[in-house]
Amino acid sequence: MIHEVDEALRRLLGESGLEASGVEVVFDAPTRDWAARRTTPTVCVFLYDIREDTTRRGSGTEEVYDADGHLVARRPPPRWFDLAYLVSAWAGRPTDEHRLLSQVLACLTAGDTLPRRLLTGSLAELGLTIDLDASGVPGPDAPALSDVWSALGGELKASLTLRVRAPLAAPRRATAPPVTEGLEVRASADRDGDEHTAFARRLRYTEVSDPGPHGLAGPRERPAPSRRRRRGRQP
């Protein structure tokens, strides 16, 4: 799920024109050594905190159907996680970095959710709304940005906090295939050892000894429904 959120963010930032202007979008940790190797303008989207939203944890099971409407699997409801990203801009001059950061901020605040057209994999399959919060306010239990920069070995830098709330799909449990054949009744020898004429017949069929390879899925005759009397009227 995390790599699918990364890909959606990459596509979202790419649509803002960053990649077209030669700006690279990466998800590396912005350490001191990493920053020293940068030679091109870069927007770094660093995932630094992952926490489950236990208030949205559900129970029970969900049913999964195929394209023909047949039940193929069951699975528990997805579990939701808050992903906290540290977004920073890297260029030769602070003014260029601020310009890049302003462009990123305008892109991330244009909507409150990730567009569905950008979702792939399990995120696209679930079809759930993925919240996007670029207000810059960390979660209640998230580490302070100054502590994050200190752990990375660098100095405090202008950046913004991006929070994405995404679902993690639970594993599927396949169900038995649908029944396509009815109960078959076969004759057998009686207690005295006398053999009767062998025959086979499937139930729910009228005057048919062998329903054929399609079983209950094949055509069958149904009696015409009887006419019912209406209340308060004579037949």
C-alpha positions as a Python dict, from the first residue, in 0.01 Angstrom:
ca = {
    (1, 'M'): (0, 0, 0),
    (2, 'I'): (281, 245, 84),
    (3, 'H'): (449, 212, -255),
    (4, 'E'): (110, 271, -421),
    (5, 'V'): (67, 595, -224),
    (6, 'D'): (419, 696, -331),
    (7, 'E'): (330, 636, -695),
    (8, 'A'): (9, 839, -664),
    (9, 'L'): (200, 1130, -509),
    (10, 'R'): (463, 1109, -782),
    (11, 'R'): (193, 1130, -1048),
    (12, 'L'): (16, 1414, -868),
    (13, 'L'): (331, 1623, -846),
    (14, 'G'): (420, 1532, -1203),
    (15, 'E'): (91, 1677, -1324),
    (16, 'S'): (181, 2010, -1164),
    (17, 'G'): (462, 2052, -1418),
    (18, 'L'): (761, 1973, -1197),
    (19, 'E'): (899, 1689, -1406),
    (20, 'A'): (836, 1880, -1729),
    (21, 'S'): (1055, 2163, -1599),
    (22, 'G'): (1339, 1925, -1511),
    (23, 'V'): (1268, 1895, -1137),
    (24, 'E'): (1322, 1547, -997),
    (25, 'V'): (1076, 1399, -746),
    (26, 'V'): (1237, 1147, -508),
    (27, 'F'): (1144, 966, -189),
    (28, 'D'): (1491, 939, -36),
    (29, 'A'): (1591, 1040, 314),
    (30, 'P'): (1735, 1395, 292),
    (31, 'T'): (2052, 1325, 486),
    (32, 'R'): (2362, 1545, 480),
    (33, 'D'): (2544, 1308, 241),
    (34, 'W'): (2243, 1287, 13),
    (35, 'A'): (2213, 1664, -4),
    (36, 'A'): (2582, 1696, -94),
    (37, 'R'): (2533, 1475, -399),
    (38, 'R'): (2238, 1667, -544),
    (39, 'T'): (2317, 1845, -872),
    (40, 'T'): (1967, 1910, -1007),
    (41, 'P'): (1658, 2080, -859),
    (42, 'T'): (1478, 1819, -649),
    (43, 'V'): (1159, 1782, -450),
    (44, 'C'): (1208, 1526, -172),
    (45, 'V'): (902, 1349, -31),
    (46, 'F'): (1036, 1158, 269),
    (47, 'L'): (812, 918, 463),
    (48, 'Y'): (911, 952, 828),
    (49, 'D'): (612, 825, 1030),
    (50, 'I'): (348, 548, 997),
    (51, 'R'): (63, 506, 1246),
    (52, 'E'): (-263, 314, 1237),
    (53, 'D'): (-590, 497, 1288),
    (54, 'T'): (-743, 251, 1535),
    (55, 'T'): (-1069, 446, 1548),
    (56, 'R'): (-1149, 322, 1196),
    (57, 'R'): (-1070, -42, 1258),
    (58, 'G'): (-1374, -248, 1155),
    (59, 'S'): (-1497, -601, 1215),
    (60, 'G'): (-1671, -873, 1019),
    (61, 'T'): (-1597, -969, 660),
    (62, 'E'): (-1647, -821, 315),
    (63, 'E'): (-1751, -1019, 7),
    (64, 'V'): (-1556, -1001, -319),
    (65, 'Y'): (-1730, -1071, -650),
    (66, 'D'): (-1592, -1131, -997),
    (67, 'A'): (-1701, -964, -1320),
    (68, 'D'): (-1992, -1211, -1357),
    (69, 'G'): (-2128, -1134, -1012),
    (70, 'H'): (-2013, -1461, -850),
    (71, 'L'): (-1881, -1464, -496),
    (72, 'V'): (-1512, -1557, -517),
    (73, 'A'): (-1360, -1453, -182),
    (74, 'R'): (-1413, -1297, 158),
    (75, 'R'): (-1180, -1072, 354),
    (76, 'P'): (-1178, -858, 668),
    (77, 'P'): (-1232, -484, 623),
    (78, 'P'): (-921, -278, 544),
    (79, 'R'): (-718, -112, 818),
    (80, 'W'): (-638, 258, 786),
    (81, 'F'): (-294, 410, 834),
    (82, 'D'): (-171, 769, 855),
    (83, 'L'): (143, 824, 649),
    (84, 'A'): (340, 1138, 736),
    (85, 'Y'): (574, 1279, 469),
    (86, 'L'): (837, 1549, 505),
    (87, 'V'): (831, 1748, 179),
    (88, 'S'): (1130, 1972, 103),
    (89, 'A'): (1275, 2148, -201),
    (90, 'W'): (1643, 2143, -298),
    (91, 'A'): (1805, 2384, -542),
    (92, 'G'): (2110, 2605, -572),
    (93, 'R'): (1956, 2914, -408),
    (94, 'P'): (1699, 2959, -130),
    (95, 'T'): (1476, 3165, -360),
    (96, 'D'): (1459, 2877, -608),
    (97, 'E'): (1380, 2636, -326),
    (98, 'H'): (1099, 2860, -202),
    (99, 'R'): (958, 2881, -554),
    (100, 'L'): (958, 2503, -583),
    (101, 'L'): (805, 2463, -240),
    (102, 'S'): (532, 2712, -330),
    (103, 'Q'): (450, 2516, -646),
    (104, 'V'): (434, 2191, -447),
    (105, 'L'): (212, 2349, -183),
    (106, 'A'): (-30, 2478, -447),
    (107, 'C'): (-50, 2128, -597),
    (108, 'L'): (-106, 1945, -268),
    (109, 'T'): (-369, 2189, -139),
    (110, 'A'): (-575, 2187, -460),
    (111, 'G'): (-784, 1898, -322),
    (112, 'D'): (-851, 1712, 0),
    (113, 'T'): (-820, 1365, -154),
    (114, 'L'): (-598, 1180, -397),
    (115, 'P'): (-768, 1167, -739),
    (116, 'R'): (-892, 818, -824),
    (117, 'R'): (-729, 830, -1167),
    (118, 'L'): (-387, 829, -998),
    (119, 'L'): (-448, 520, -783),
    (120, 'T'): (-304, 181, -873),
    (121, 'G'): (-299, -171, -731),
    (122, 'S'): (-496, -240, -415),
    (123, 'L'): (-586, 127, -371),
    (124, 'A'): (-764, 132, -705),
    (125, 'E'): (-929, -204, -634),
    (126, 'L'): (-1072, -95, -300),
    (127, 'G'): (-1214, 223, -452),
    (128, 'L'): (-1205, 410, -118),
    (129, 'T'): (-1143, 780, -62),
    (130, 'I'): (-785, 859, 41),
    (131, 'D'): (-759, 1179, 244),
    (132, 'L'): (-480, 1423, 172),
    (133, 'D'): (-383, 1685, 434),
    (134, 'A'): (-110, 1936, 349),
    (135, 'S'): (-189, 2178, 631),
    (136, 'G'): (157, 2124, 775),
    (137, 'V'): (26, 2012, 1115),
    (138, 'P'): (186, 1683, 1229),
    (139, 'G'): (-21, 1415, 1395),
    (140, 'P'): (-72, 1425, 1774),
    (141, 'D'): (186, 1152, 1833),
    (142, 'A'): (420, 1230, 1543),
    (143, 'P'): (774, 1350, 1615),
    (144, 'A'): (854, 1719, 1584),
    (145, 'L'): (1006, 1832, 1254),
    (146, 'S'): (1312, 1962, 1435),
    (147, 'D'): (1371, 1614, 1577),
    (148, 'V'): (1331, 1462, 1231),
    (149, 'W'): (1589, 1695, 1079),
    (150, 'S'): (1822, 1630, 1370),
    (151, 'A'): (1791, 1253, 1324),
    (152, 'L'): (1872, 1296, 955),
    (153, 'G'): (2195, 1471, 1046),
    (154, 'G'): (2108, 1799, 879),
    (155, 'E'): (2006, 2150, 973),
    (156, 'L'): (1645, 2263, 1001),
    (157, 'K'): (1512, 2349, 655),
    (158, 'A'): (1191, 2499, 520),
    (159, 'S'): (954, 2210, 458),
    (160, 'L'): (593, 2105, 492),
    (161, 'T'): (423, 1803, 645),
    (162, 'L'): (195, 1596, 424),
    (163, 'R'): (-40, 1343, 583),
    (164, 'V'): (-208, 1071, 377),
    (165, 'R'): (-469, 840, 526),
    (166, 'A'): (-474, 521, 320),
    (167, 'P'): (-635, 176, 357),
    (168, 'L'): (-438, -147, 381),
    (169, 'A'): (-629, -430, 212),
    (170, 'A'): (-660, -751, 415),
    (171, 'P'): (-571, -1086, 254),
    (172, 'R'): (-849, -1268, 72),
    (173, 'R'): (-990, -1606, 164),
    (174, 'A'): (-1114, -1787, -144),
    (175, 'T'): (-1462, -1937, -131),
    (176, 'A'): (-1584, -2261, -288),
    (177, 'P'): (-1690, -2235, -653),
    (178, 'P'): (-2065, -2201, -723),
    (179, 'V'): (-2266, -2524, -749),
    (180, 'T'): (-2365, -2600, -1107),
    (181, 'E'): (-2494, -2958, -1068),
    (182, 'G'): (-2789, -3088, -872),
    (183, 'L'): (-2811, -3389, -643),
    (184, 'E'): (-2788, -3710, -843),
    (185, 'V'): (-2983, -4024, -748),
    (186, 'R'): (-2854, -4363, -867),
    (187, 'A'): (-3006, -4714, -837),
    (188, 'S'): (-2811, -4992, -667),
    (189, 'A'): (-2853, -5364, -594),
    (190, 'D'): (-3109, -5458, -327),
    (191, 'R'): (-3039, -5670, -20),
    (192, 'D'): (-3126, -5998, -197),
    (193, 'G'): (-2867, -5934, -460),
    (194, 'D'): (-3114, -5877, -743),
    (195, 'E'): (-2997, -5621, -992),
    (196, 'H'): (-3234, -5351, -1113),
    (197, 'T'): (-3200, -5150, -1426),
    (198, 'A'): (-2931, -4893, -1359),
    (199, 'F'): (-3032, -4533, -1404),
    (200, 'A'): (-2927, -4191, -1284),
    (201, 'R'): (-3143, -3886, -1232),
    (202, 'R'): (-3078, -3539, -1099),
    (203, 'L'): (-3335, -3385, -870),
    (204, 'R'): (-3541, -3081, -969),
    (205, 'Y'): (-3569, -3206, -1326),
    (206, 'T'): (-3903, -3317, -1471),
    (207, 'E'): (-3910, -3631, -1685),
    (208, 'V'): (-3540, -3615, -1760),
    (209, 'S'): (-3315, -3908, -1675),
    (210, 'D'): (-2985, -3748, -1775),
    (211, 'P'): (-2957, -3367, -1741),
    (212, 'G'): (-2644, -3359, -1953),
    (213, 'P'): (-2308, -3196, -1884),
    (214, 'H'): (-2456, -2863, -1777),
    (215, 'G'): (-2638, -2999, -1472),
    (216, 'L'): (-2872, -2749, -1315),
    (217, 'A'): (-2734, -2479, -1541),
    (218, 'G'): (-2911, -2638, -1839),
    (219, 'P'): (-3265, -2552, -1953),
    (220, 'R'): (-3551, -2720, -1775),
    (221, 'E'): (-3927, -2721, -1797),
    (222, 'R'): (-4127, -2538, -1535),
    (223, 'P'): (-4501, -2587, -1483),
    (224, 'A'): (-4717, -2286, -1552),
    (225, 'P'): (-4806, -2094, -1235),
    (226, 'S'): (-5159, -2152, -1111),
    (227, 'R'): (-5406, -1868, -1106),
    (228, 'R'): (-5466, -1724, -763),
    (229, 'R'): (-5790, -1591, -628),
    (230, 'R'): (-5808, -1229, -535),
    (231, 'R'): (-5934, -1143, -193),
    (232, 'G'): (-6294, -1026, -191),
    (233, 'R'): (-6379, -1156, -539),
    (234, 'Q'): (-6545, -1471, -657),
    (235, 'P'): (-6362, -1692, -904),
}
